[in-house]
JSON list of C-alpha atoms in Angstrom, two decimals:
[
{"chain": "A", "resi": 1, "resn": "MET", "atom": "CA", "xyz": [-6.48, 81.09, 18.47]},
{"chain": "A", "resi": 2, "resn": "GLN", "atom": "CA", "xyz": [-8.98, 83.80, 17.53]},
{"chain": "A", "resi": 3, "resn": "SER", "atom": "CA", "xyz": [-8.81, 85.68, 14.28]},
{"chain": "A", "resi": 4, "resn": "GLY", "atom": "CA", "xyz": [-8.20, 89.44, 14.16]},
{"chain": "A", "resi": 5, "resn": "ILE", "atom": "CA", "xyz": [-11.82, 90.05, 13.17]},
{"chain": "A", "resi": 6, "resn": "SER", "atom": "CA", "xyz": [-13.18, 88.22, 16.22]},
{"chain": "A", "resi": 7, "resn": "LYS", "atom": "CA", "xyz": [-10.85, 90.17, 18.47]},
{"chain": "A", "resi": 8, "resn": "MET", "atom": "CA", "xyz": [-11.93, 93.48, 16.93]},
{"chain": "A", "resi": 9, "resn": "GLN", "atom": "CA", "xyz": [-15.61, 92.62, 17.39]},
{"chain": "A", "resi": 10, "resn": "ARG", "atom": "CA", "xyz": [-14.99, 92.17, 21.10]},
{"chain": "A", "resi": 11, "resn": "GLU", "atom": "CA", "xyz": [-13.28, 95.51, 21.66]},
{"chain": "A", "resi": 12, "resn": "ILE", "atom": "CA", "xyz": [-15.25, 98.39, 23.13]},
{"chain": "A", "resi": 13, "resn": "SER", "atom": "CA", "xyz": [-15.44, 101.36, 20.79]},
{"chain": "A", "resi": 14, "resn": "ALA", "atom": "CA", "xyz": [-15.85, 105.04, 21.60]},
{"chain": "A", "resi": 15, "resn": "ALA", "atom": "CA", "xyz": [-19.40, 104.76, 20.22]},
{"chain": "A", "resi": 16, "resn": "ASP", "atom": "CA", "xyz": [-20.11, 101.91, 22.64]},
{"chain": "A", "resi": 17, "resn": "LEU", "atom": "CA", "xyz": [-18.87, 104.04, 25.52]},
{"chain": "A", "resi": 18, "resn": "ALA", "atom": "CA", "xyz": [-20.98, 106.99, 24.35]},
{"chain": "A", "resi": 19, "resn": "THR", "atom": "CA", "xyz": [-24.03, 104.71, 24.32]},
{"chain": "A", "resi": 20, "resn": "ILE", "atom": "CA", "xyz": [-23.30, 103.48, 27.84]},
{"chain": "A", "resi": 21, "resn": "LEU", "atom": "CA", "xyz": [-22.88, 107.06, 29.04]},
{"chain": "A", "resi": 22, "resn": "ALA", "atom": "CA", "xyz": [-26.14, 108.08, 27.38]},
{"chain": "A", "resi": 23, "resn": "LEU", "atom": "CA", "xyz": [-27.99, 105.24, 29.11]},
{"chain": "A", "resi": 24, "resn": "VAL", "atom": "CA", "xyz": [-26.40, 106.08, 32.46]},
{"chain": "A", "resi": 25, "resn": "ARG", "atom": "CA", "xyz": [-27.55, 109.70, 32.04]},
{"chain": "A", "resi": 26, "resn": "GLY", "atom": "CA", "xyz": [-30.90, 109.05, 30.40]},
{"chain": "A", "resi": 27, "resn": "ARG", "atom": "CA", "xyz": [-31.94, 105.87, 32.26]},
{"chain": "A", "resi": 28, "resn": "THR", "atom": "CA", "xyz": [-34.22, 104.73, 29.40]},
{"chain": "A", "resi": 29, "resn": "LEU", "atom": "CA", "xyz": [-33.42, 103.21, 26.03]},
{"chain": "A", "resi": 30, "resn": "ALA", "atom": "CA", "xyz": [-35.41, 105.91, 24.24]},
{"chain": "A", "resi": 31, "resn": "GLU", "atom": "CA", "xyz": [-33.66, 108.77, 26.04]},
{"chain": "A", "resi": 32, "resn": "ALA", "atom": "CA", "xyz": [-30.24, 107.19, 25.52]},
{"chain": "A", "resi": 33, "resn": "GLY", "atom": "CA", "xyz": [-30.97, 106.75, 21.83]},
{"chain": "A", "resi": 34, "resn": "SER", "atom": "CA", "xyz": [-32.06, 110.35, 21.56]},
{"chain": "A", "resi": 35, "resn": "ARG", "atom": "CA", "xyz": [-28.85, 111.51, 23.21]},
{"chain": "A", "resi": 36, "resn": "VAL", "atom": "CA", "xyz": [-26.57, 109.63, 20.80]},
{"chain": "A", "resi": 37, "resn": "GLY", "atom": "CA", "xyz": [-28.75, 109.79, 17.68]},
{"chain": "A", "resi": 38, "resn": "ILE", "atom": "CA", "xyz": [-29.74, 106.14, 17.38]},
{"chain": "A", "resi": 39, "resn": "ASN", "atom": "CA", "xyz": [-32.99, 104.32, 18.04]},
{"chain": "A", "resi": 40, "resn": "ALA", "atom": "CA", "xyz": [-33.86, 102.56, 21.30]},
{"chain": "A", "resi": 41, "resn": "SER", "atom": "CA", "xyz": [-33.56, 99.08, 19.81]},
{"chain": "A", "resi": 42, "resn": "THR", "atom": "CA", "xyz": [-30.00, 99.83, 18.73]},
{"chain": "A", "resi": 43, "resn": "VAL", "atom": "CA", "xyz": [-29.15, 100.97, 22.26]},
{"chain": "A", "resi": 44, "resn": "PHE", "atom": "CA", "xyz": [-30.59, 97.69, 23.53]},
{"chain": "A", "resi": 45, "resn": "ARG", "atom": "CA", "xyz": [-28.50, 95.67, 21.06]},
{"chain": "A", "resi": 46, "resn": "VAL", "atom": "CA", "xyz": [-25.31, 97.55, 21.95]},
{"chain": "A", "resi": 47, "resn": "VAL", "atom": "CA", "xyz": [-25.86, 96.91, 25.66]},
{"chain": "A", "resi": 48, "resn": "GLN", "atom": "CA", "xyz": [-26.71, 93.26, 25.03]},
{"chain": "A", "resi": 49, "resn": "ARG", "atom": "CA", "xyz": [-23.60, 92.72, 22.91]},
{"chain": "A", "resi": 50, "resn": "LEU", "atom": "CA", "xyz": [-21.33, 94.41, 25.44]},
{"chain": "A", "resi": 51, "resn": "GLU", "atom": "CA", "xyz": [-22.81, 92.44, 28.34]},
{"chain": "A", "resi": 52, "resn": "GLN", "atom": "CA", "xyz": [-22.29, 89.22, 26.43]},
{"chain": "A", "resi": 53, "resn": "THR", "atom": "CA", "xyz": [-18.74, 90.20, 25.50]},
{"chain": "A", "resi": 54, "resn": "LEU", "atom": "CA", "xyz": [-17.82, 91.29, 29.02]},
{"chain": "A", "resi": 55, "resn": "GLY", "atom": "CA", "xyz": [-19.69, 88.45, 30.69]},
{"chain": "A", "resi": 56, "resn": "GLN", "atom": "CA", "xyz": [-21.27, 90.89, 33.15]},
{"chain": "A", "resi": 57, "resn": "ARG", "atom": "CA", "xyz": [-24.39, 92.97, 33.41]},
{"chain": "A", "resi": 58, "resn": "LEU", "atom": "CA", "xyz": [-23.94, 96.66, 32.78]},
{"chain": "A", "resi": 59, "resn": "PHE", "atom": "CA", "xyz": [-27.41, 97.73, 33.91]},
{"chain": "A", "resi": 60, "resn": "GLU", "atom": "CA", "xyz": [-30.09, 96.57, 36.29]},
{"chain": "A", "resi": 61, "resn": "ARG", "atom": "CA", "xyz": [-33.47, 96.85, 34.62]},
{"chain": "A", "resi": 62, "resn": "SER", "atom": "CA", "xyz": [-36.53, 98.04, 36.55]},
{"chain": "A", "resi": 63, "resn": "ARG", "atom": "CA", "xyz": [-39.79, 99.89, 36.01]},
{"chain": "A", "resi": 64, "resn": "GLU", "atom": "CA", "xyz": [-37.96, 103.12, 36.80]},
{"chain": "A", "resi": 65, "resn": "GLY", "atom": "CA", "xyz": [-35.47, 102.50, 33.99]},
{"chain": "A", "resi": 66, "resn": "TYR", "atom": "CA", "xyz": [-31.92, 101.28, 33.68]},
{"chain": "A", "resi": 67, "resn": "ARG", "atom": "CA", "xyz": [-29.62, 101.62, 36.69]},
{"chain": "A", "resi": 68, "resn": "ALA", "atom": "CA", "xyz": [-25.89, 101.38, 36.05]},
{"chain": "A", "resi": 69, "resn": "THR", "atom": "CA", "xyz": [-23.89, 98.63, 37.70]},
{"chain": "A", "resi": 70, "resn": "ASP", "atom": "CA", "xyz": [-20.44, 99.40, 39.06]},
{"chain": "A", "resi": 71, "resn": "LEU", "atom": "CA", "xyz": [-18.89, 98.31, 35.76]},
{"chain": "A", "resi": 72, "resn": "ALA", "atom": "CA", "xyz": [-21.15, 100.60, 33.71]},
{"chain": "A", "resi": 73, "resn": "SER", "atom": "CA", "xyz": [-20.38, 103.48, 36.06]},
{"chain": "A", "resi": 74, "resn": "ARG", "atom": "CA", "xyz": [-16.65, 102.92, 35.61]},
{"chain": "A", "resi": 75, "resn": "LEU", "atom": "CA", "xyz": [-17.04, 102.74, 31.82]},
{"chain": "A", "resi": 76, "resn": "ALA", "atom": "CA", "xyz": [-19.11, 105.93, 31.92]},
{"chain": "A", "resi": 77, "resn": "VAL", "atom": "CA", "xyz": [-16.18, 107.73, 33.57]},
{"chain": "A", "resi": 78, "resn": "HIS", "atom": "CA", "xyz": [-14.01, 106.79, 30.59]},
{"chain": "A", "resi": 79, "resn": "ALA", "atom": "CA", "xyz": [-16.77, 107.93, 28.23]},
{"chain": "A", "resi": 80, "resn": "GLU", "atom": "CA", "xyz": [-16.94, 111.30, 30.01]},
{"chain": "A", "resi": 81, "resn": "THR", "atom": "CA", "xyz": [-13.19, 111.70, 29.60]},
{"chain": "A", "resi": 82, "resn": "ILE", "atom": "CA", "xyz": [-13.48, 111.04, 25.88]},
{"chain": "A", "resi": 83, "resn": "GLU", "atom": "CA", "xyz": [-16.44, 113.45, 25.66]},
{"chain": "A", "resi": 84, "resn": "THR", "atom": "CA", "xyz": [-14.44, 116.17, 27.44]},
{"chain": "A", "resi": 85, "resn": "GLU", "atom": "CA", "xyz": [-11.37, 115.69, 25.27]},
{"chain": "A", "resi": 86, "resn": "MET", "atom": "CA", "xyz": [-13.46, 115.75, 22.08]},
{"chain": "A", "resi": 87, "resn": "ALA", "atom": "CA", "xyz": [-15.06, 119.02, 23.21]},
{"chain": "A", "resi": 88, "resn": "ARG", "atom": "CA", "xyz": [-11.60, 120.46, 23.87]},
{"chain": "A", "resi": 89, "resn": "ALA", "atom": "CA", "xyz": [-10.41, 119.35, 20.44]},
{"chain": "A", "resi": 90, "resn": "ARG", "atom": "CA", "xyz": [-13.46, 120.90, 18.76]},
{"chain": "A", "resi": 91, "resn": "SER", "atom": "CA", "xyz": [-12.95, 124.16, 20.64]},
{"chain": "A", "resi": 92, "resn": "THR", "atom": "CA", "xyz": [-9.44, 124.35, 19.21]},
{"chain": "A", "resi": 93, "resn": "PHE", "atom": "CA", "xyz": [-10.96, 124.82, 15.78]},
{"chain": "A", "resi": 94, "resn": "ALA", "atom": "CA", "xyz": [-13.71, 127.17, 16.96]},
{"chain": "A", "resi": 95, "resn": "ALA", "atom": "CA", "xyz": [-11.49, 129.48, 19.03]},
{"chain": "A", "resi": 96, "resn": "PRO", "atom": "CA", "xyz": [-9.79, 131.36, 16.16]},
{"chain": "A", "resi": 97, "resn": "ALA", "atom": "CA", "xyz": [-13.12, 132.06, 14.45]},
{"chain": "A", "resi": 98, "resn": "ALA", "atom": "CA", "xyz": [-14.61, 133.35, 17.70]},
{"chain": "A", "resi": 99, "resn": "ALA", "atom": "CA", "xyz": [-11.68, 135.76, 18.08]},
{"chain": "A", "resi": 100, "resn": "LEU", "atom": "CA", "xyz": [-12.34, 137.55, 14.78]},
{"chain": "A", "resi": 101, "resn": "THR", "atom": "CA", "xyz": [-13.34, 141.21, 15.20]},
{"chain": "A", "resi": 102, "resn": "GLY", "atom": "CA", "xyz": [-13.85, 144.19, 12.96]},
{"chain": "A", "resi": 103, "resn": "SER", "atom": "CA", "xyz": [-16.29, 145.67, 10.48]},
{"chain": "A", "resi": 104, "resn": "VAL", "atom": "CA", "xyz": [-17.76, 143.97, 7.48]},
{"chain": "A", "resi": 105, "resn": "ARG", "atom": "CA", "xyz": [-18.86, 146.14, 4.56]},
{"chain": "A", "resi": 106, "resn": "ILE", "atom": "CA", "xyz": [-21.12, 144.77, 1.88]},
{"chain": "A", "resi": 107, "resn": "SER", "atom": "CA", "xyz": [-22.09, 146.53, -1.29]},
{"chain": "A", "resi": 108, "resn": "ALA", "atom": "CA", "xyz": [-24.46, 145.56, -4.01]},
{"chain": "A", "resi": 109, "resn": "VAL", "atom": "CA", "xyz": [-25.91, 147.02, -7.19]},
{"chain": "A", "resi": 110, "resn": "ASP", "atom": "CA", "xyz": [-29.62, 147.85, -7.47]}
]
């Protein structure tokens, strides 16, 4: 029986999904890293770890870059859903501030 820590290490996180989505969109490790704010070697390690955990390749590597397998494409759909929902949640906080109107008067002494 596996311990709770081992099980947790094998779960896919939202950050993992964001990295997969970035690589699907960017097609290179450097571009994917730029999109999620990590370096290319970290993107590579995330993909390697996930492929090992899942027992399947997520990307086909070529001179043109990384091409998503069917599994990576399906995971990217989930990542896009999370991305969309996060944007909606953020807009909930931004909406009231955007609705503010009126004059602002500032005074100061010489």
